[in-house]
Structure formats: C-alpha cells, structure tokens
Coordinates of C-alpha atoms in Angstrom, one line a residue:
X1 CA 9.0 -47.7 22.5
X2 CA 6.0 -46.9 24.7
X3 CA 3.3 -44.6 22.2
X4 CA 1.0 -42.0 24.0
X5 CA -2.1 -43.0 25.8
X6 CA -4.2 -39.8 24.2
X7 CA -4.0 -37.3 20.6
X8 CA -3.3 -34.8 23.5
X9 CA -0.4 -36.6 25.0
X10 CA 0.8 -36.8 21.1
X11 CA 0.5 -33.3 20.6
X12 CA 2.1 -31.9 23.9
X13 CA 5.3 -34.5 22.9
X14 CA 5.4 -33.4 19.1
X15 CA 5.4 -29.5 20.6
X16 CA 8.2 -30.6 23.0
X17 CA 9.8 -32.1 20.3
X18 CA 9.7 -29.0 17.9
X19 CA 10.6 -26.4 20.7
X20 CA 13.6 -28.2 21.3
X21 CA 14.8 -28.6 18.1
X22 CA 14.0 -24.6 17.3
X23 CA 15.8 -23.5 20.7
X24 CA 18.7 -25.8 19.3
X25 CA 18.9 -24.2 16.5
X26 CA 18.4 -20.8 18.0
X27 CA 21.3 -21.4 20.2
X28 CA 23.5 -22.5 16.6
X29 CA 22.8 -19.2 14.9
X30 CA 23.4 -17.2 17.5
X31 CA 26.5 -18.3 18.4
X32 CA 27.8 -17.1 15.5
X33 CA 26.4 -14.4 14.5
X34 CA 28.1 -10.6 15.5
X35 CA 31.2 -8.6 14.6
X36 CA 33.8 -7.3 16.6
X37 CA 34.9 -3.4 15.8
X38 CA 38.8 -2.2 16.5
X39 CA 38.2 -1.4 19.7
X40 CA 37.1 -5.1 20.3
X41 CA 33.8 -4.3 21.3
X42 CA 31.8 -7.2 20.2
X43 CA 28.3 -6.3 18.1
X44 CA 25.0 -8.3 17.9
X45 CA 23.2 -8.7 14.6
X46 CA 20.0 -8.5 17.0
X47 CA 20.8 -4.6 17.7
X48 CA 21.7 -3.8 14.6
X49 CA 18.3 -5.3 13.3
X50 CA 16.2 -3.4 16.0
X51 CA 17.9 -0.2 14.8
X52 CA 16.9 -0.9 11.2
X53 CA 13.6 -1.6 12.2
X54 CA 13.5 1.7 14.2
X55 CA 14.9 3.6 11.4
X56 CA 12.4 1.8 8.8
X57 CA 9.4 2.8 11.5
X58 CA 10.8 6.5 11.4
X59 CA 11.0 7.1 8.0
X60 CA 7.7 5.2 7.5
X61 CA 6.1 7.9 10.4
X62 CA 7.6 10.8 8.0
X63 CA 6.2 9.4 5.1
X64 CA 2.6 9.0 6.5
X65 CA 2.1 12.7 7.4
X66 CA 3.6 13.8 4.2
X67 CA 1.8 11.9 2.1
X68 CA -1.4 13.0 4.1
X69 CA -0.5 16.4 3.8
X70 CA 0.0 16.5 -0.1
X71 CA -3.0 14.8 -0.5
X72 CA -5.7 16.5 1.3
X73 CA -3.7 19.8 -0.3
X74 CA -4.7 18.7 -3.8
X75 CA -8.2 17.3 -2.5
X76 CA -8.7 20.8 -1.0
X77 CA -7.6 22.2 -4.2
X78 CA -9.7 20.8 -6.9
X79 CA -12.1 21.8 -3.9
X80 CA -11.6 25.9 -4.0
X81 CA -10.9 26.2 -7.8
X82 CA -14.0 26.0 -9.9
X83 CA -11.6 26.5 -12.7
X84 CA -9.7 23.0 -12.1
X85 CA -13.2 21.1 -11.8
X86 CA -12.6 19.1 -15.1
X87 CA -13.3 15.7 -15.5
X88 CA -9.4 14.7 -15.5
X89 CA -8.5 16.8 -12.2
X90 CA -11.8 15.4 -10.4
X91 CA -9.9 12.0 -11.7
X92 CA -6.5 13.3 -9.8
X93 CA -8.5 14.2 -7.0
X94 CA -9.7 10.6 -6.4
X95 CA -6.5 9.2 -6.9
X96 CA -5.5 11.9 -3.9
X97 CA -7.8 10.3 -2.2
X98 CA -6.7 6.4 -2.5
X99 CA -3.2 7.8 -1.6
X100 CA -4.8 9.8 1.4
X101 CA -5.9 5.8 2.5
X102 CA -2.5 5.0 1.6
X103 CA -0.8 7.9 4.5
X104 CA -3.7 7.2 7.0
X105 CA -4.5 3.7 6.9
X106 CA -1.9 1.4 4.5
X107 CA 1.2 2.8 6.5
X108 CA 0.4 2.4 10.1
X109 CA -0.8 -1.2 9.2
X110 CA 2.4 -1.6 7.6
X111 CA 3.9 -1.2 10.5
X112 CA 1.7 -3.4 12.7
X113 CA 2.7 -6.5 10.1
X114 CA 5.9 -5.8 10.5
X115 CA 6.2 -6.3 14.4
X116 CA 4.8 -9.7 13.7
X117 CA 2.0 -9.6 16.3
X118 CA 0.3 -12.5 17.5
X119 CA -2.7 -11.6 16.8
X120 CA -6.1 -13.4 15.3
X121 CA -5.5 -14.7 11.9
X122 CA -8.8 -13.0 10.4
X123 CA -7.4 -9.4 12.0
X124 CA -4.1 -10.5 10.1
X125 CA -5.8 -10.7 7.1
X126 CA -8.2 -7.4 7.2
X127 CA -4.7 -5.8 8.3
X128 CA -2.6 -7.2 5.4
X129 CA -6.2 -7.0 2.8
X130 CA -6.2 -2.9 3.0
X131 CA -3.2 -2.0 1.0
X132 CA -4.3 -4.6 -1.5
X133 CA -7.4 -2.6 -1.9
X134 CA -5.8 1.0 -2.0
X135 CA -3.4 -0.2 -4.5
X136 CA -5.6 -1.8 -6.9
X137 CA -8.0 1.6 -6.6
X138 CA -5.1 4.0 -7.6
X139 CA -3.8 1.0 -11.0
X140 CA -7.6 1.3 -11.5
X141 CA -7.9 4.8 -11.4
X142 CA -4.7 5.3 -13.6
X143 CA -6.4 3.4 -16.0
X144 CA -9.5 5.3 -15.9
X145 CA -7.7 8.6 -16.2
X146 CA -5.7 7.2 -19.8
X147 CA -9.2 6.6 -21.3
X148 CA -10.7 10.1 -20.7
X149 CA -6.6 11.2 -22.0
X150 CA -7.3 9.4 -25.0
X151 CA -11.1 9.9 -25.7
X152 CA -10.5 13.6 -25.7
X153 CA -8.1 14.0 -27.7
X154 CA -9.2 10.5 -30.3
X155 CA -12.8 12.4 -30.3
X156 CA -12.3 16.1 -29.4
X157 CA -16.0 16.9 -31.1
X158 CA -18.2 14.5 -28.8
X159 CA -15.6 14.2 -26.3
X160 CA -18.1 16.3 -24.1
X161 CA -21.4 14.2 -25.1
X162 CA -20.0 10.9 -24.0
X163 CA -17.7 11.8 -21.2
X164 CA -19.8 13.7 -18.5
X165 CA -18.9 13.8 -14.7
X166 CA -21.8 12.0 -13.6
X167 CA -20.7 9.2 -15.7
X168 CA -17.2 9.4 -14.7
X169 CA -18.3 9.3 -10.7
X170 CA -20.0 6.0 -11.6
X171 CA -17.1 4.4 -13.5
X172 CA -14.9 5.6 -9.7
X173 CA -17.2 3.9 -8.4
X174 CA -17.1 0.8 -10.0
X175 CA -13.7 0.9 -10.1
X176 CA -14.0 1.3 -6.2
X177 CA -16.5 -1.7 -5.9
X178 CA -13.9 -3.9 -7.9
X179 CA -10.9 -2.7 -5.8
X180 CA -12.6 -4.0 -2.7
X181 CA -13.7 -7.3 -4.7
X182 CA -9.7 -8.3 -5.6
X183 CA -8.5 -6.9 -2.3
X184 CA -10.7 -8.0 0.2
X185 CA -10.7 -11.7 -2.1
X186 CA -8.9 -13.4 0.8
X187 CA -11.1 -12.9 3.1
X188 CA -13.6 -15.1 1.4
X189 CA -11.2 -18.1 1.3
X190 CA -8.5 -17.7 -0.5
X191 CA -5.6 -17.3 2.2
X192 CA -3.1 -19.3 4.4
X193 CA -5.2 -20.2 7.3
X194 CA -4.4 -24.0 7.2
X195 CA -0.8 -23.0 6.9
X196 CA -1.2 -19.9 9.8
X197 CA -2.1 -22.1 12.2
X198 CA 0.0 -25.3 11.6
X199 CA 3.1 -23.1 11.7
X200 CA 2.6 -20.5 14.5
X201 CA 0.2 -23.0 17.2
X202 CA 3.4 -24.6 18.8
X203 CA 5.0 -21.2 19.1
X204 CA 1.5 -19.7 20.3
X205 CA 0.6 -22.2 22.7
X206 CA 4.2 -21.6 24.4
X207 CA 4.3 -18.3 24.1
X208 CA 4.8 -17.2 28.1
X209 CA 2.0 -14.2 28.3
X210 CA 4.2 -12.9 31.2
X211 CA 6.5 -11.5 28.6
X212 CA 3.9 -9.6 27.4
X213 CA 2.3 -6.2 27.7
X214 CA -0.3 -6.7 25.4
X215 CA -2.0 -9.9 24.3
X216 CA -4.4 -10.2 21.3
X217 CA -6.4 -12.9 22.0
X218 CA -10.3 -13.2 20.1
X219 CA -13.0 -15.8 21.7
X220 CA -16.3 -16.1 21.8
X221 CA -16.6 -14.5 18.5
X222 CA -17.1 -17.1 15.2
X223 CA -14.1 -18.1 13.1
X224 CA -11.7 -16.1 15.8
X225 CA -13.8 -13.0 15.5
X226 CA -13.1 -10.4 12.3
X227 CA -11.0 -8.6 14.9
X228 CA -9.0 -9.7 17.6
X229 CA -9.9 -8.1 21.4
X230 CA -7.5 -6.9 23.3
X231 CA -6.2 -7.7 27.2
X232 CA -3.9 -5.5 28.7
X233 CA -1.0 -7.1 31.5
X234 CA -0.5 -11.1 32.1
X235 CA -3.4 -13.9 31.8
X236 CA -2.3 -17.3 31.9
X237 CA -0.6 -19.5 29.9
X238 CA -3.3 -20.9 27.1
X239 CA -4.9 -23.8 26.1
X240 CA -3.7 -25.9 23.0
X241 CA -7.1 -26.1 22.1
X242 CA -8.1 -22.4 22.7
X243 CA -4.9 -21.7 21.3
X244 CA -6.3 -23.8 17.9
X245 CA -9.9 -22.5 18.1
X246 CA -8.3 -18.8 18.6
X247 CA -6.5 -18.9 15.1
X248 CA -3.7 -17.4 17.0
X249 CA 0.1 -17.2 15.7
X250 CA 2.7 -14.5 14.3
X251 CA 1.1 -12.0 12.2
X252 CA 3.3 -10.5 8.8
X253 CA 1.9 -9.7 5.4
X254 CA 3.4 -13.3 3.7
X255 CA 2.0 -14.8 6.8
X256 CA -1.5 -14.2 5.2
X257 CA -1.7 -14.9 1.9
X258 CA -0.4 -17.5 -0.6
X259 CA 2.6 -16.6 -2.9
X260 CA 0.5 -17.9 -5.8
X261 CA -2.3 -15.2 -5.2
X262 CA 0.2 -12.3 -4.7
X263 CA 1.6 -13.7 -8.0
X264 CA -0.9 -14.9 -10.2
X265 CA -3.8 -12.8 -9.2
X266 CA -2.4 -9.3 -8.1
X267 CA 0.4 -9.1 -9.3
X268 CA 0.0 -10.7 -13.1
X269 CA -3.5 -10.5 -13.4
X270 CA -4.7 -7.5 -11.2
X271 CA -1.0 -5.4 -11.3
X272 CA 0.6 -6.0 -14.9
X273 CA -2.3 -6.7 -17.3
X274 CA -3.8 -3.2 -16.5
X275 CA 0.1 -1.9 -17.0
X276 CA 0.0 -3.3 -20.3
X277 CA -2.9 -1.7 -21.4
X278 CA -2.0 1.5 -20.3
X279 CA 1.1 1.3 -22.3
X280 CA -1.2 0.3 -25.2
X281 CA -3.1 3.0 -24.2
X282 CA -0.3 6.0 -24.3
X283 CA 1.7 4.3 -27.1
X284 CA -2.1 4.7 -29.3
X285 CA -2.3 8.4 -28.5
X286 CA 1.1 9.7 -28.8
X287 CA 1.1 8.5 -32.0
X288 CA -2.1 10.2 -33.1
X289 CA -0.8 13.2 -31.6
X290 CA 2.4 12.6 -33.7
X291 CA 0.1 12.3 -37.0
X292 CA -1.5 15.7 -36.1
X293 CA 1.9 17.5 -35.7
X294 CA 3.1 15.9 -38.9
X295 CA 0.5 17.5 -40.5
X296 CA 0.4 20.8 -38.8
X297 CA -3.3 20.5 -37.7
X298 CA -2.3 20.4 -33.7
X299 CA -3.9 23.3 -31.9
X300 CA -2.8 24.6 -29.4
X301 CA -5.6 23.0 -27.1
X302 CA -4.0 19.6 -28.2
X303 CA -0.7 20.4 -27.2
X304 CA -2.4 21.1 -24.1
X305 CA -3.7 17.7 -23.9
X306 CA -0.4 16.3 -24.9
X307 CA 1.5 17.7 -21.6
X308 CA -0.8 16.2 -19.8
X309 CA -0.9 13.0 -21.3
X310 CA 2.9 12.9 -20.8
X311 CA 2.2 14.1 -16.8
X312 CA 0.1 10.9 -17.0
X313 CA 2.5 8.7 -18.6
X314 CA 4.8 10.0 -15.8
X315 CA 2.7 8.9 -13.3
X316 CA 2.6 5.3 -14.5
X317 CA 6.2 5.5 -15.2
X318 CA 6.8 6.0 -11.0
X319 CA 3.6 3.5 -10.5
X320 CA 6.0 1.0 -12.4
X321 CA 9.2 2.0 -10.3
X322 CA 7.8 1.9 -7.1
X323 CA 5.7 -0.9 -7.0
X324 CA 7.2 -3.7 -9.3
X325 CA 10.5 -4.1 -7.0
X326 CA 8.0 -5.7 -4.5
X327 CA 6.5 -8.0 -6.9
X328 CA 10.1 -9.0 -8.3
X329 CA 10.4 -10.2 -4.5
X330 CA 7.4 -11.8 -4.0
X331 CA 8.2 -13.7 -7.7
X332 CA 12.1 -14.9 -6.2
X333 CA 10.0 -15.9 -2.7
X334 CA 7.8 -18.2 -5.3
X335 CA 10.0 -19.5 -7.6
X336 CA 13.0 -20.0 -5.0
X337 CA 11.3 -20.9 -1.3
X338 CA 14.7 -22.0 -0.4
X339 CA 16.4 -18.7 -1.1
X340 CA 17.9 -17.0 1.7
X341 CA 15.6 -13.5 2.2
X342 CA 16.6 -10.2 3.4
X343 CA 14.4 -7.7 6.0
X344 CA 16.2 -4.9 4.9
X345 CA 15.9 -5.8 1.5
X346 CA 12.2 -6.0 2.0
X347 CA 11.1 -3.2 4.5
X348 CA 13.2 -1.1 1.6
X349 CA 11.0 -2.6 -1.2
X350 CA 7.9 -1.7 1.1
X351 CA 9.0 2.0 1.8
X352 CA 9.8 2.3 -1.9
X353 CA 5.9 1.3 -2.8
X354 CA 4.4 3.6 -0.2
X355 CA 7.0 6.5 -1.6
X356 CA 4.8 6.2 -4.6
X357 CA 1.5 8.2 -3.0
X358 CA 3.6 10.9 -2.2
X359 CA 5.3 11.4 -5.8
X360 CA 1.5 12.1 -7.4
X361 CA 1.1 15.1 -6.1
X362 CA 4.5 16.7 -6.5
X363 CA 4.1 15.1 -10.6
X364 CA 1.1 17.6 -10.6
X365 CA 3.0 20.7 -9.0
X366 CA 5.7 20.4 -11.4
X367 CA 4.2 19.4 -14.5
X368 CA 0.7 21.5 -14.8
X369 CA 1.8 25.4 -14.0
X370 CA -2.2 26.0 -13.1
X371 CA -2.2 23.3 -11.1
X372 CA 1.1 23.9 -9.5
X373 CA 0.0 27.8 -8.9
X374 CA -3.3 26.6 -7.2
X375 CA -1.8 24.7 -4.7
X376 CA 0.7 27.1 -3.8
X377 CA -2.0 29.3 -3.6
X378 CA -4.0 27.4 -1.4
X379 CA -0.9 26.1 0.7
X380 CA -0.2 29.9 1.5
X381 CA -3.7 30.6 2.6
X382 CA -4.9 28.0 4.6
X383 CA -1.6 26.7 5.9
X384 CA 0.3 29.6 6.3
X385 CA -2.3 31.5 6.6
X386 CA -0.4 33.9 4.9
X387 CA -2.3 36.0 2.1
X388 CA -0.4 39.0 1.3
X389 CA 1.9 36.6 -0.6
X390 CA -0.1 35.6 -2.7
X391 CA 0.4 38.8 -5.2
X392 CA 4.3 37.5 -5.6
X393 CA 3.7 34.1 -5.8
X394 CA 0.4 33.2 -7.5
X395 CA 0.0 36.3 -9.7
X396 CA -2.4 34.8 -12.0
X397 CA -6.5 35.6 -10.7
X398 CA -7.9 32.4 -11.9
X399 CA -5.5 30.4 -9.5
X400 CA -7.1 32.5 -6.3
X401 CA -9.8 30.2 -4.2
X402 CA -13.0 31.5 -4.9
X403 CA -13.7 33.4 -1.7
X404 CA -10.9 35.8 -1.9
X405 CA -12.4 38.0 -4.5
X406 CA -15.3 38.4 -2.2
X407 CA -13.3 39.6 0.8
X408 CA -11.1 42.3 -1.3

C-alpha cells in the first residue's frame, strides 16, 4: 500500500475518509427514518424537527419580552416607592436585574447555540459563558437575601447596626465579581477547544460556503479573535490550515465546555452547595420562629418577617424546579456518553430554566400585598397610562409613586 508523500496529503485522505463514512451513515439513517399517516402521505423526522425548533424559538421570543417586562416593572418599582427601599426589596430588585440579563441577553444567545453556528470557538464560548454568569448571580443573590431573612429576625435589636445598604451594595457586588469569576472560568482554559476543533475541522473545512448566507469566519485576530467577524454572501471554499488556525466548527452549548465542569464545578460545587446552605439557612429560622410562637412572644413585625421568609423559600423552591432538570441531563450525558439523547427533551429542559426569571416577579405580586399593590400601581400609570384607576385598584396611599401627590 502506497503511504502519502506529505502530512497534508494524509490529512486530505483521512478527511475523505471520514466524510464518506458520515455521508454513509447519513444515507442509513435516513432511510429509515419517517412515518406514513392514513392518507399515506409519507412524513420526515427532518420537518417535524424544524417545526419543534420553530416552536421552541417562539415560545423562547414570548418568554424574553415577558420576562423583560416583569422585570424592569419591579426594577421601576422599588424605584418610585420610597416606602419599599428596604434592604431585602433593594435585594429583589437586583435579582430583577440578573433576570432582566436573563430576557435580554441569556435567551437570544440561547437561541444562537441552538442553530449550531459555525462560528469561532472563543465567540462560542463568550456565547455559551453568559448564562453561566447570570445564573450563578441570581443562586448568589438568593443566598444573600436568606442571610439578611435570617439576621433580622436571629438579631432583631442590631439587625439595623450591622446590616446597612451600603454594606449590602458591596456584598452585590462581590457576589457580582464572583459570578463573573465561575462563569467566565472557561474562558481562561478550562473548555473543549482541543476537542472543538478535532471534531468539527473535517466538517468545517468541507463545509461548501455557497450554501451559506452568512459565514462567521475570525482572522487576523489572536487565538481566533474573542469574537468572530462576519461576511455576508459566498467566499471560497477554505483552507485546512485557515480552517485550523480559525478555531472554526459547529457551535452548541455542550460544544463548549466539558461535562466534568458543568458537573463538578457548576453544578455540584457552584449550583448545589449554595442550595444546601440555603436549606440550612431556612430550616435554622423557621425553627426559631417556631420557638417564638411556642412561646407567644412573636409580634406581629415577626410574622411579618415570617411571610416573607416563606416568599423566599418559595423562590428557591422554583430555583430548584426549574434549573435542576438541566443538571439531571447534563449528569445522564456524563455518566452515560453512550446514551441516546433527546432535542426535544433538552430545548424543554432549557425553556423550563429560563421560565424561572419570569416566576420571581409574579412570587412577589402574589405573596407581598404592598408589593403586589405597588406594581399594579405603577403598571397602571406608566404602562397604561391610566390613572384614574388607580382609586379602585391601589386604594392604599403609600403604594402611590411619589410624584402623584404632587400633581393632585
């Protein structure tokens, strides 16, 4: 057998090799896939995939402006209510706004991963990075908020020596230096690059370009450029070596990162230890509030406190429901790489997480009547822009925004 003159000749054979043996197997799975209805019209698999993902992009779409709506309403209302400036509602407000990244920044590059782009890998990554960091923001801001639950009501006398709002902006803060740490982490090294570029250079290097509208190509930029630039219509067909140098290949949030750092790190480490400390957390001060109704010294002030430790509790209670299904994936995809997977299983997982920035705000609405009256109030006024309602449905002063007593 006659072995190639060059590493090059090698190279082009080996992709011949593997594009054959992919178009092969193509060909086998699509020959049988498809159903047949009573009429005898015969379906693809294909279009009934595209319409999922249409549906999943739709719903997706929805769930962005929603959640960005909510949001900026309960931003804007801590905002006009001097009365709901406390330290725990400027806490709810932040949270608002990690879910506000969440509508306007999270979901639409949701939605780019899933098309599976090929894009620059170090554009893959920053793409893939930001939920990580929104995610970890709002566990670490949960976390913050159960502290200042349980200080006030563990030491209701110095409760407003220690905790002031100065220091509390400075803990948000840290909390928002470490979110960026743990979810921009990958970008310092700890990714799939090797693994990117073995996998998806065959397919990139014969990918025709005529087939595409858009091509995302980065050069002359180091390490493939931190984000990708972009050529509109045809160029030609390129390079194996640009192709390599480019870090070019399929872009998808798995694509990116290891399954050992979505386990180990976020999800055990970054996800469920803080979980497990705010269970510690809740389980500590429900039962000191249970001690102070046994013995009949719970005012009325602490009751207070107990509702909203319970809206709080809620809110971890849905953080836990909406997020953990997408772990228990990424756990099977570890433990089981051979195991067939499911898109619609996993664009459902995805919605379900991204679901979660829009329950916040409604937990407040429902649970905290002030609260719930404020931003009816406001949503009448500067959405509406309706304020002769406001009589029948806010009829409590201290819910008004501070300019309307001015302007009677």
């Amino acid at each position: 057998m006659r072995r190639p003159s060059s590493p090059c000749a090698s190279r082009d054979l080996f992709a011949q090799r593997l594009l054959s043996k992919r178009s092969r197997q193509l060909l086998i799975s699509q020959a049988g896939t498809g159903w047949r209805d009573q009429a005898g019209t015969q379906h693809s698999w294909q279009g009934w995939m595209m319409d999922l993902y249409l549906g999943f992009v739709f719903l997706e779409g929805l769930l962005a402006v929603a959640i960005v709506g909510t949001n900026l309403l309960v931003c804007a209302t801590v905002c006009l209510h001097r009365e709901l400036r406390s330290v725990t509602n400027c806490l709810v407000a932040c949270l608002a706004l990690a879910d506000l990244g969440v509508g306007a920044l999270a979901i639409p590059f949701s939605m780019v991963l899933s098309m599976q782009l090929t894009v620059c890998f170090y554009t893959c990554l920053f793409l893939a990075c930001f939920p990580l960091v929104t995610t970890q923001f709002s566990i670490l801001l949960l976390l913050l908020i159960a502290l200042n639950a349980h200080l006030k009501i563990r030491l209701p006398s110095s409760y407003a020596v220690h905790v002031r709002k100065g220091r509390m902006l400075a803990a948000v803060g840290l909390c928002w230096l470490l979110s960026l740490l743990i979810g921009l982490s990958p970008m310092m090294g700890w990714n799939r690059l090797r693994q990117y570029i073995e996998v998806n250079q065959t397919l990139a290097a014969s990918f025709p370009a005529e087939r595409a509208a858009v091509v995302l190509i980065a050069r002359d930029q180091p390490y493939g450029g931190f984000l990708s630039k972009v050529y509109p219509g045809t160029r030609e067909e390129p390079h194996y070596s640009q192709v390599h140098d480019g870090h070019l290949g399929h872009c998808s949030f798995t694509s990116a990162f290891t399954p050992e750092y979505l386990i180990y790190f976020v999800f055990l480490a970054c996800t469920l230890l803080p979980l497990v400390a705010l269970g510690g957390i809740y389980a500590d001060l429900f039962w000191v509030v249970r001690g102070h109704l046994l013995s009949r010294t719970c005012q009325v002030a602490k009751r207070g406190e107990l509702q909203m430790a319970r809206s709080l509790l809620l809110l971890v209670g849905i953080f836990c429901v909406c997020w953990i299904p997408l772990h228990v994936i990424y756990c099977f995809r570890l433990l089981c790489p051979s195991c067939q997977s499911y898109a619609a299983l996993d664009r459902l997982a995805v919605l379900l997480s991204h679901l979660n920035s829009l329950a916040n705000p409604l937990v407040y609405a429902m649970r905290k009547k002030d609260f719930g009256l404020a931003l009816r109030s406001v949503f009448l006024r500067y959405v509406l822009c309706w304020p002769r309602l406001r009589g029948c449905c806010c009829p409590s002063a201290k819910v008004h925004p501070q300019g309307w007593s001015s302007r009677r």
